[in-house]
Short mmCIF file of C-alpha atoms in Angstrom, two decimals:
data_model
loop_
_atom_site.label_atom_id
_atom_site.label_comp_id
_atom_site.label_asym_id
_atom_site.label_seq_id
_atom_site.Cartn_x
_atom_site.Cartn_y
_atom_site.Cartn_z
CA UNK A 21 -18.91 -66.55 -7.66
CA UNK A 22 -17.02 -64.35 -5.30
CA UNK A 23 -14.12 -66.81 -5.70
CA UNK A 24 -13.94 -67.30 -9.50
CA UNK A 25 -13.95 -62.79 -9.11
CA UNK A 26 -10.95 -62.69 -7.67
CA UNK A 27 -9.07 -65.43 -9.08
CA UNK A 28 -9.90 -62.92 -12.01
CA UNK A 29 -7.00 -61.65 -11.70
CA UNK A 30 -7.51 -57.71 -11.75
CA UNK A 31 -4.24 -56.52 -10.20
CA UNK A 32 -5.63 -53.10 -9.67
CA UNK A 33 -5.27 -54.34 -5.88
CA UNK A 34 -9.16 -54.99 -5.02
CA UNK A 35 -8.65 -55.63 -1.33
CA UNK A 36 -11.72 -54.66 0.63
CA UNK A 37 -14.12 -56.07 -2.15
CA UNK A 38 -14.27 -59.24 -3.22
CA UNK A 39 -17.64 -59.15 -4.85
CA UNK A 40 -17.53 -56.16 -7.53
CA UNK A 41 -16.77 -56.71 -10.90
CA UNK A 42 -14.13 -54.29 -11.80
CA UNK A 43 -11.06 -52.61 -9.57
CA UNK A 44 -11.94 -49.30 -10.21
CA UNK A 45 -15.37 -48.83 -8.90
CA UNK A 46 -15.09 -50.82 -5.36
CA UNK A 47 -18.51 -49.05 -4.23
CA UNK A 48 -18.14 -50.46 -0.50
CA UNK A 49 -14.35 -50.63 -0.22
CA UNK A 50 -12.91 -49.90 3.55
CA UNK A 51 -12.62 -46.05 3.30
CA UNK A 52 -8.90 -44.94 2.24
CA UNK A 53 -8.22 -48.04 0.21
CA UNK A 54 -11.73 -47.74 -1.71
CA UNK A 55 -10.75 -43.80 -2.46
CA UNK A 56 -6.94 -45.32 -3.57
CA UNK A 57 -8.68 -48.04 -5.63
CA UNK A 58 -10.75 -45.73 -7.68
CA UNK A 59 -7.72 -43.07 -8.34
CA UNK A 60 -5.36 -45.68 -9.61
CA UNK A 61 -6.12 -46.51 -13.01
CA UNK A 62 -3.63 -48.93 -13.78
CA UNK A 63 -6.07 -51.66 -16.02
CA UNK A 64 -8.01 -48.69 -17.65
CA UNK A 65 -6.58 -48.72 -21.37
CA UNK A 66 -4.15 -45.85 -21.78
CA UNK A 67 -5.63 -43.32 -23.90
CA UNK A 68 -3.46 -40.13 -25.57
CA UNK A 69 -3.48 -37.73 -27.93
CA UNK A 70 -2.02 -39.89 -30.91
CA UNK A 71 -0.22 -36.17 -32.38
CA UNK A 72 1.53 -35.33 -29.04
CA UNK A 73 4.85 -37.09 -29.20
CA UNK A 74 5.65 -37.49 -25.88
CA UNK A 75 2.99 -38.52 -24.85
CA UNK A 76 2.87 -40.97 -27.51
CA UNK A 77 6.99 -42.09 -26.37
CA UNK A 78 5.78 -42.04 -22.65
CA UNK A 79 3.03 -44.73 -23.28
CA UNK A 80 4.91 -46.46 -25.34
CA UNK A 81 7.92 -47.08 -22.60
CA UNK A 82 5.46 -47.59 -19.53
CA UNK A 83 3.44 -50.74 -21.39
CA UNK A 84 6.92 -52.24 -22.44
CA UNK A 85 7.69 -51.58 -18.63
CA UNK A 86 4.45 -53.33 -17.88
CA UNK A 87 4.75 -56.46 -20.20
CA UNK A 88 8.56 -56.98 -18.88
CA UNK A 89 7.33 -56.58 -15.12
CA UNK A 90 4.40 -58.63 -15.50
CA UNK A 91 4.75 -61.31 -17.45
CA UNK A 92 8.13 -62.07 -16.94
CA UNK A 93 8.41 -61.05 -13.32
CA UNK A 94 11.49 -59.15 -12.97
CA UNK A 95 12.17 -56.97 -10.34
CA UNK A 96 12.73 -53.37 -11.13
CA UNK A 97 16.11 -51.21 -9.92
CA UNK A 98 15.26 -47.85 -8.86
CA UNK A 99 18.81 -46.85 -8.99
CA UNK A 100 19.17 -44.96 -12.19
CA UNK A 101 15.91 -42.92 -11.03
CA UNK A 102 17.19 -42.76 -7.46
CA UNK A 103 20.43 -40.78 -8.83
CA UNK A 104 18.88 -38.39 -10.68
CA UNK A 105 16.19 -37.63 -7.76
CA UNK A 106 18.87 -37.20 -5.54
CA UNK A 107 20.69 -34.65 -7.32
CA UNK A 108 17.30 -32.81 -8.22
CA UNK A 109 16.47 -32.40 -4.44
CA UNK A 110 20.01 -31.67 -3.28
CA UNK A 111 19.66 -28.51 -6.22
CA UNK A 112 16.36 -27.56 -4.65
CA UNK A 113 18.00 -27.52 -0.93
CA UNK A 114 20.53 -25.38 -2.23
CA UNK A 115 18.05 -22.94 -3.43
CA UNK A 116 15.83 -22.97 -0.68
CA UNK A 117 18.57 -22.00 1.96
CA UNK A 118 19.24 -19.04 -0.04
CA UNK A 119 15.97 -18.14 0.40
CA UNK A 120 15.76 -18.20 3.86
CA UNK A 121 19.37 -17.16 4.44
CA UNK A 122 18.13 -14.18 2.43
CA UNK A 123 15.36 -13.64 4.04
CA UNK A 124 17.15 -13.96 7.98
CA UNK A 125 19.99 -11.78 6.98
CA UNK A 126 19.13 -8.82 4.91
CA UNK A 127 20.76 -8.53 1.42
CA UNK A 128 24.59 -7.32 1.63
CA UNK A 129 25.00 -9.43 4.81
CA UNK A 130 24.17 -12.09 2.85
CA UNK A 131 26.08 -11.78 -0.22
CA UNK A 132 29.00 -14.49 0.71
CA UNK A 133 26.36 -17.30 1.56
CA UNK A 134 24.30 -16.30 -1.52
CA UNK A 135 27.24 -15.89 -4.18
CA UNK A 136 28.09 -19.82 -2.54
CA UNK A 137 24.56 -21.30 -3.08
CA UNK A 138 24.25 -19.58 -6.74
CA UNK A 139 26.90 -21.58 -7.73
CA UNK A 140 26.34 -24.78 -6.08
CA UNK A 141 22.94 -24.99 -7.94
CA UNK A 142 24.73 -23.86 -11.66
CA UNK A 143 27.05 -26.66 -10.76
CA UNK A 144 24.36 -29.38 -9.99
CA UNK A 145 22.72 -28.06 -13.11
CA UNK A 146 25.57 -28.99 -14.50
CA UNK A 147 25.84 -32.09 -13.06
CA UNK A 148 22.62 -32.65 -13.94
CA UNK A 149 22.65 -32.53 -17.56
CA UNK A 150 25.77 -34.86 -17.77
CA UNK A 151 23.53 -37.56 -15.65
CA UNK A 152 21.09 -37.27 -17.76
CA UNK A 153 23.53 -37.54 -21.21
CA UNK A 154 26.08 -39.98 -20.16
CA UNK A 155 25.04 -42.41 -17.44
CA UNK A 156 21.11 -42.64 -17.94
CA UNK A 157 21.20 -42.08 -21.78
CA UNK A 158 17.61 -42.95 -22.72
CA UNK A 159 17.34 -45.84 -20.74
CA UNK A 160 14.22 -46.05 -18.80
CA UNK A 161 13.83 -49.69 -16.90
CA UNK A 162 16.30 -51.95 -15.38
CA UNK A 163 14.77 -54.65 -14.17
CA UNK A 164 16.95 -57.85 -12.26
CA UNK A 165 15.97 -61.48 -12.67
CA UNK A 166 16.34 -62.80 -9.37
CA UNK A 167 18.70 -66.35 -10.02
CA UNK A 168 16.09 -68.94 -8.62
CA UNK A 169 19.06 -71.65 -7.52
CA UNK A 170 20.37 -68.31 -5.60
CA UNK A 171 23.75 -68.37 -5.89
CA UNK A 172 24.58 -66.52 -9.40
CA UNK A 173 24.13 -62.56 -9.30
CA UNK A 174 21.44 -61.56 -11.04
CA UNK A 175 21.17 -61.03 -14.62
CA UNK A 176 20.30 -57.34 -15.67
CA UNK A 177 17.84 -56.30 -18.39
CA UNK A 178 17.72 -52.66 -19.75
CA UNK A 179 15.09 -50.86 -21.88
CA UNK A 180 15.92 -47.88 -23.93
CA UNK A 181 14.06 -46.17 -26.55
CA UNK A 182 13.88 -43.13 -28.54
CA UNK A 183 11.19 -41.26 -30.97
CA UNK A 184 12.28 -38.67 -33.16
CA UNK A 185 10.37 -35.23 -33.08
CA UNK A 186 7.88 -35.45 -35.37
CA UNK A 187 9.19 -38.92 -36.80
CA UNK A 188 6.75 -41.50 -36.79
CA UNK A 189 9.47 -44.20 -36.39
CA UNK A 190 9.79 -45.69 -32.39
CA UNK A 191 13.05 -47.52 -31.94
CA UNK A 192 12.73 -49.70 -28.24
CA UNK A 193 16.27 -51.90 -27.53
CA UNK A 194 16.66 -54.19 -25.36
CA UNK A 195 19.81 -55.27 -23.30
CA UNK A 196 20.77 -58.18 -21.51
CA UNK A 197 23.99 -58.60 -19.34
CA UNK A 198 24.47 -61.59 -17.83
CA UNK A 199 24.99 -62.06 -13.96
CA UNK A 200 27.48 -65.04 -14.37
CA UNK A 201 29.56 -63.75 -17.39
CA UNK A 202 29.06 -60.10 -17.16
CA UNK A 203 28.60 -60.44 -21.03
CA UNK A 204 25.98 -57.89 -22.95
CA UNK A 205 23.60 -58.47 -25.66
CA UNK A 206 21.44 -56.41 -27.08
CA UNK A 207 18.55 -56.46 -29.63
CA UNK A 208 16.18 -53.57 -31.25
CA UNK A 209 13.13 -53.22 -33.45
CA UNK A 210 12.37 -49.90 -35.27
CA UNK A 211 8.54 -49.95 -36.28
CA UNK A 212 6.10 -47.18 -36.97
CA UNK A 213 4.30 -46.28 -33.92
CA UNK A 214 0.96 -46.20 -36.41
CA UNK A 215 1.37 -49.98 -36.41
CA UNK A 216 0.29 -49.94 -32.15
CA UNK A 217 -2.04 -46.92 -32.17
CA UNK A 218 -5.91 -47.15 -33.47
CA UNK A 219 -6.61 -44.26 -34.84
CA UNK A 220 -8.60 -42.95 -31.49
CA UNK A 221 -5.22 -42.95 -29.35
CA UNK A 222 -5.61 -46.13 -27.90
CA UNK A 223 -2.44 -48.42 -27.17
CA UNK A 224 -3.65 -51.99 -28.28
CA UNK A 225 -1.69 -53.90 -26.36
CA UNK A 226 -2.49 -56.91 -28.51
CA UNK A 227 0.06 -55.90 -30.78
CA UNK A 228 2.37 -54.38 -28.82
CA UNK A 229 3.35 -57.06 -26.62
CA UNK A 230 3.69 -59.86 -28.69
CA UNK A 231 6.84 -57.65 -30.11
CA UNK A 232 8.33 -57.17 -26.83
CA UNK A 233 8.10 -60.52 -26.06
CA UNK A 234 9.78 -61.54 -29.59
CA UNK A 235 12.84 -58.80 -28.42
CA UNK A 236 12.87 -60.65 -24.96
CA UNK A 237 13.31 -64.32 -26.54
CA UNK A 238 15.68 -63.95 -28.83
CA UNK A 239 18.11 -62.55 -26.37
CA UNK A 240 16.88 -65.50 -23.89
CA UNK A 241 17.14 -67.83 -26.66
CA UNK A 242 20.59 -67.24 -27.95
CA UNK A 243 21.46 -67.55 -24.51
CA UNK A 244 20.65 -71.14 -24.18
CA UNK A 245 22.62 -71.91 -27.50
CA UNK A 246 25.78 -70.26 -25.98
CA UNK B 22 -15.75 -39.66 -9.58
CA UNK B 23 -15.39 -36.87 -12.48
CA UNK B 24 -13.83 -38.00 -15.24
CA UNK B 25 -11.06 -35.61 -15.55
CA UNK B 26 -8.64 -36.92 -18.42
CA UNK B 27 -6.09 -34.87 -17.75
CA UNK B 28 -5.50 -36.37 -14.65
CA UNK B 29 -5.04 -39.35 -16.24
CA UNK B 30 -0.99 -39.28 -16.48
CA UNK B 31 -0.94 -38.40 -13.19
CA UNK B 32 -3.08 -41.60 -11.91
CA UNK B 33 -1.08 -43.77 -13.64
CA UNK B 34 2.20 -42.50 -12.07
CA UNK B 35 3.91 -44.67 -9.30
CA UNK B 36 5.58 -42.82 -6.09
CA UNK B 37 9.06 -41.70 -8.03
CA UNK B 38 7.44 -40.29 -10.90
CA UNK B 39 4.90 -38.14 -8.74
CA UNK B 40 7.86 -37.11 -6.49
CA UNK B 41 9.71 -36.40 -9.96
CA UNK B 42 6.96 -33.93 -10.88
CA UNK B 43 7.06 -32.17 -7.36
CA UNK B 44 10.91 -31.58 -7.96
CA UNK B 45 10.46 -30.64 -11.62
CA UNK B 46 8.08 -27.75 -10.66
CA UNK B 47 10.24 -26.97 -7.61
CA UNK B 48 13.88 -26.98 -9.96
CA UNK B 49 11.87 -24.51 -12.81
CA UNK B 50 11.16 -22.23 -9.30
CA UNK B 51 14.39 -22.58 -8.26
CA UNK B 52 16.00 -21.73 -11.36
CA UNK B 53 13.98 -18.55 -11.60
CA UNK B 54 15.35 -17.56 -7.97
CA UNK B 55 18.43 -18.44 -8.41
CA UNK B 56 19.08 -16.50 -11.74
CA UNK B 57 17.43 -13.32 -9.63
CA UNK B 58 19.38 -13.83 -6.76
CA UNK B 59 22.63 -14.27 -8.83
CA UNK B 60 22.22 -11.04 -10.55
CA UNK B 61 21.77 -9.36 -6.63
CA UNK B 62 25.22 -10.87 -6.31
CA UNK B 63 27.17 -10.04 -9.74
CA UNK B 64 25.35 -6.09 -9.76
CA UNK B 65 25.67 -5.52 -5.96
CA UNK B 66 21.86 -4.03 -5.83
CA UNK B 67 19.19 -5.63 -3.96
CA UNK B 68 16.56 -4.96 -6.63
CA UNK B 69 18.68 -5.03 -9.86
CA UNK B 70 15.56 -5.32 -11.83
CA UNK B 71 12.76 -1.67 -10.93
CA UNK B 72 10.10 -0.90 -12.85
CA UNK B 73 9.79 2.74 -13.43
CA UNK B 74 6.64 4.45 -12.65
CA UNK B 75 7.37 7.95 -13.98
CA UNK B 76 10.33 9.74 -15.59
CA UNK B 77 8.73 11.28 -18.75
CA UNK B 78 10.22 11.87 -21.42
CA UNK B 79 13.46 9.84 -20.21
CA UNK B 80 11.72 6.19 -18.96
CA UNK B 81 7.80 5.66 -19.41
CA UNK B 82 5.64 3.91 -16.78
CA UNK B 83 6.10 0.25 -17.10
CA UNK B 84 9.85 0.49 -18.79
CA UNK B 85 11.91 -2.21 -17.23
CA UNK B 86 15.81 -1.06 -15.62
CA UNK B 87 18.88 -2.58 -15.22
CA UNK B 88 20.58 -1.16 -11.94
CA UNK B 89 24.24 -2.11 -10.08
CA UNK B 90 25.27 -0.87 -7.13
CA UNK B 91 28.86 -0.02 -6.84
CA UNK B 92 29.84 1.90 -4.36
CA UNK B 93 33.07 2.62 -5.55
CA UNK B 94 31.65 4.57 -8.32
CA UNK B 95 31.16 8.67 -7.46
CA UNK B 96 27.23 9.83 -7.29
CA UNK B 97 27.28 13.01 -10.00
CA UNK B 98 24.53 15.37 -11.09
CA UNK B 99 22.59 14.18 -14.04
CA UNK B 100 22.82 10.83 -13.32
CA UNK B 101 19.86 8.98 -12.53
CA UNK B 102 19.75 6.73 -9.18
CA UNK B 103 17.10 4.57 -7.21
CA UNK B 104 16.93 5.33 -4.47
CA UNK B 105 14.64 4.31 -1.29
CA UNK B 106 12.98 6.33 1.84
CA UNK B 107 12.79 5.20 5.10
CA UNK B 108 9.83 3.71 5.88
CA UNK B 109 8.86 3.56 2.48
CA UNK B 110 9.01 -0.04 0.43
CA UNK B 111 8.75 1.42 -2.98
CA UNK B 112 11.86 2.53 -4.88
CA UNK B 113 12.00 5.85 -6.65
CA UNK B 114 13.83 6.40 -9.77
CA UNK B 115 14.38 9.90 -9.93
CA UNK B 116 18.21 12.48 -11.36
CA UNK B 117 20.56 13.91 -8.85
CA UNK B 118 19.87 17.80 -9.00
CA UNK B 119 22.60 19.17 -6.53
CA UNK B 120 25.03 17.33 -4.22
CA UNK B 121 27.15 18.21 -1.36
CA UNK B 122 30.63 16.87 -0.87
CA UNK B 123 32.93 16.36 2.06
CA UNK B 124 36.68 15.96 1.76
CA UNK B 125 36.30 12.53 3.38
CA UNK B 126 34.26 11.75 0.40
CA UNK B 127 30.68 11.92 2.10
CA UNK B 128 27.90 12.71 0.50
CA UNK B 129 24.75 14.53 0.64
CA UNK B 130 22.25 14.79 -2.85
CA UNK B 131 19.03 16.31 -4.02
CA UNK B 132 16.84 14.30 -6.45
CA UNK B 133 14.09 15.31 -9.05
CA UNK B 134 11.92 13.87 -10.81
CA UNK B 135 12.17 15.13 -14.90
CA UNK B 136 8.15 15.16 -15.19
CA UNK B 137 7.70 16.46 -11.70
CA UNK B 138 7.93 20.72 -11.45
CA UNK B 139 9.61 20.87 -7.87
CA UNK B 140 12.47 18.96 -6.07
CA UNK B 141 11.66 15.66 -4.17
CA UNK B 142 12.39 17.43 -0.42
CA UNK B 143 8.35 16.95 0.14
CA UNK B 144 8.83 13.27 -0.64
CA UNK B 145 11.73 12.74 2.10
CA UNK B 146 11.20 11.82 5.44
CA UNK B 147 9.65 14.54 7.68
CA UNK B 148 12.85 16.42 8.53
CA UNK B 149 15.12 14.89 5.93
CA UNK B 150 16.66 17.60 3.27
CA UNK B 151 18.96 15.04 1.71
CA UNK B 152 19.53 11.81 0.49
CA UNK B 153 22.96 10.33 2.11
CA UNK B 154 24.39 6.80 -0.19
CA UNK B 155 22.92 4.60 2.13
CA UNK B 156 19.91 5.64 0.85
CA UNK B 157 20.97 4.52 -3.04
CA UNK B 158 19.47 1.09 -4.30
CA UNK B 159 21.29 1.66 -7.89
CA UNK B 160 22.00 3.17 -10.58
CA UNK B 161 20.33 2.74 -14.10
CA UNK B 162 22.65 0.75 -16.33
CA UNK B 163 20.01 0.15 -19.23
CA UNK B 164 16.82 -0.44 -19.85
CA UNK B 165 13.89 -2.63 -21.76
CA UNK B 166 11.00 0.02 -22.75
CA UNK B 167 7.05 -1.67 -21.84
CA UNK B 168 7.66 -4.94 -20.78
CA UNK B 169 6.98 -3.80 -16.87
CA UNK B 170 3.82 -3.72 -17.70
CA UNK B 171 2.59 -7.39 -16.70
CA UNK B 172 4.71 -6.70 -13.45
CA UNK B 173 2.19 -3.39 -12.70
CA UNK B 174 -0.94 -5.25 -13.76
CA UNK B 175 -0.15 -7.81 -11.29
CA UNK B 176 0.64 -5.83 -8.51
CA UNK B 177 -2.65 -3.68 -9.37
CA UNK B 178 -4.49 -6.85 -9.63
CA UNK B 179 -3.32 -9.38 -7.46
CA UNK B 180 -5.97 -11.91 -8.13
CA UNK B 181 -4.34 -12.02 -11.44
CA UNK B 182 -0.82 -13.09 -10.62
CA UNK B 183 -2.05 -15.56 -8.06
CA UNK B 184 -4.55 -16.89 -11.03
CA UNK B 185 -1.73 -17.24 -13.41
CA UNK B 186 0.80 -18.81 -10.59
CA UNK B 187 -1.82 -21.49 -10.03
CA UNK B 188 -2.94 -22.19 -13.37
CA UNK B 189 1.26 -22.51 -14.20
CA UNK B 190 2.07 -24.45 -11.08
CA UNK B 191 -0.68 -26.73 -11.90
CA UNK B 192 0.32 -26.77 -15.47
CA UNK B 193 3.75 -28.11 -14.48
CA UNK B 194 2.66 -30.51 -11.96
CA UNK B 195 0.19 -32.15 -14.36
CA UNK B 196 2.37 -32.73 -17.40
CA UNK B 197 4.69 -35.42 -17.60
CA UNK B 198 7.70 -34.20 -19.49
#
């Protein structure tokens, strides 16, 4: 019985108990991981407020992340993410040593450093905002396929999507560029998110993923004709 | 465990997007100091923003002032300056009454306040008669009438501001964007 529990599957990451039912109540799990188990809530269905439409885009994006991730096991590439991180914390450490070059040196000492630091963070502001336009655009997973004969670089899927304000319609597209031939294909639905929500704000995923999975064969597809 | 629901974006979050909430509330505190400390810069004051307490009929308590500092620019009487005593944190806002002036362009002032019925010499440092420019936080450049106001409440009340910091900071670290 224990066995046939975890062969269940539950990738909430039961580790310390083998014998509960569900991920997120591991009564006796070992301490930290038990406390870790219970705060993740990654098999709980997602729930939102079905008029917010962020929240509606965010769930939206993170299930197509899931389905891609999951059932297709492809690696995700932090390095769209990484970028704009980096330039977010550089701002902040711009900021924060005019605030303690401020507060060593008392103000018209410090004017020179201060005028400097000002600017710096206006510029990454700057820099910033073009990131975000240009080079990320809306795109919000790439994910690798590892080559299993190891010898072709790997081919590169993207996910992008947008919702209007107040539009009902979800656009997701999905691109493919090929490791070998460096070629890109891309393919898009445009539904009505009403289509995915019940009418309490819950995602059912039962109709969600068959779609994504329909984006993600014809581009596989067409690449076995070529 | 209580089911708190809006935690829930928050437990679903991997290590990135957490971090990415950290730096977004961190980048909308930033921005704030920066924009303050780039004003210090461009107007030359170290408190280009005062919040008058009294100067009736001229600035009401809570009115919100625009100051810059250029010491270029010749103190004259009738003009109204901020000023600060030593010792003292708080800046006044008070007019120049009578000043005293050197060839080599030093400079001694009186100040008054308009609502007040005698000169500010009992507010001066024991044994001070006169203010000297190194005394002068700014001048007024302009002003915003009654929106000081929440800036004297919370120093009044300090529990408030640290209430509405928390509740704000909490706010931002919560939702996802």
């Amino acid at each position: 019985m224990a066995a046939a529990a975890v062969q269940g599957g539950r990738s909430g990451g039961s580790g310390g108990c083998s014998g509960a039912g569900g991920a997120s109540n591991c009564g006796t799990g070992s301490g930290r991981s038990g406390l870790l188990d219970k705060w993740k809530i990654d098999d709980k269905p997602v729930k939102i407020d079905k008029w917010d439409g962020s929240a509606v885009k965010n769930s939206f994006d993170d299930s197509a992340k899931k389905v891609l991730l999951e059932k297709y096991k492809y690696v995700e590439n932090f390095g769209l993410i990484d970028g704009r991180l980096t330039i977010c914390t550089i701002s902040c450490f711009f900021a924060i040593v005019a605030l303690i070059w401020d507060y060593m040196h008392p103000f018209p000492e410090s004017k020179p450093v201060l005028a400097l630091c000002v600017i710096s963070y206006f510029v990454m502001m700057g820099i910033l905002t073009i990131y975000t336009s240009y080079k990320e655009k809306s795109i919000f997973l790439v994910a690798h396929r590892k080559d299993p004969t190891g010898m072709d670089p790997d081919d590169i899927w993207q996910l992008s999507s947008s919702l209007k304000r107040f539009d009902d319609k979800y656009t997701l597209k999905l691109t493919f560029i090929s490791g070998r031939t460096k070629q890109q294909r891309e393919a898009e639905f445009t539904k009505s998110i009403a289509k995915f929500f019940d009418h309490s704000g819950t995602l059912v995923m039962d109709a969600y993923e068959p779609e994504i999975s329909r984006l993600h064969d014809s581009l596989a597809i067409e690449r076995k004709i070529k | 465990m209580l089911s708190l629901d809006f935690l829930d974006d928050v437990r679903r979050m991997n290590k990135r997007q957490l971090y990415y909430q950290v730096l977004n509330f961190g980048m909308i505190v930033s921005s704030a100091l920066m924009i303050w400390k780039g004003l210090m810069v461009i107007t030359g004051s170290e408190s280009p923003i005062v919040v008058v307490l009294s100067m009736e009929p001229a600035f009401h308590r809570g009115d919100l002032l625009f100051l810059t500092n250029r010491v270029e620019d010749p103190i004259r009487v009738g003009e109204i300056v901020v000023f600060r005593i030593e010792g003292r944190e708080i800046p006044i806002v008070h007019r120049v009454l009578k000043i005293h002036e050197k060839q080599n362009g030093h400079i001694k002032f009186l100040t008054k306040g308009d609502n007040n019925a005698v000169d500010d010499r009992g507010l001066y440092k024991q044994g001070q008669h006169w203010l000297e420019k190194k005394d002068v936080v700014g001048r007024a450049r302009g002003f915003v009438p009654y929106i000081g106001i929440v800036t004297i409440l919370m120093n009044d009340y300090p529990k408030f501001k640290y209430a509405v910091l928390f509740l704000l900071g909490l706010f931002v670290l919560v939702h996802r964007e």
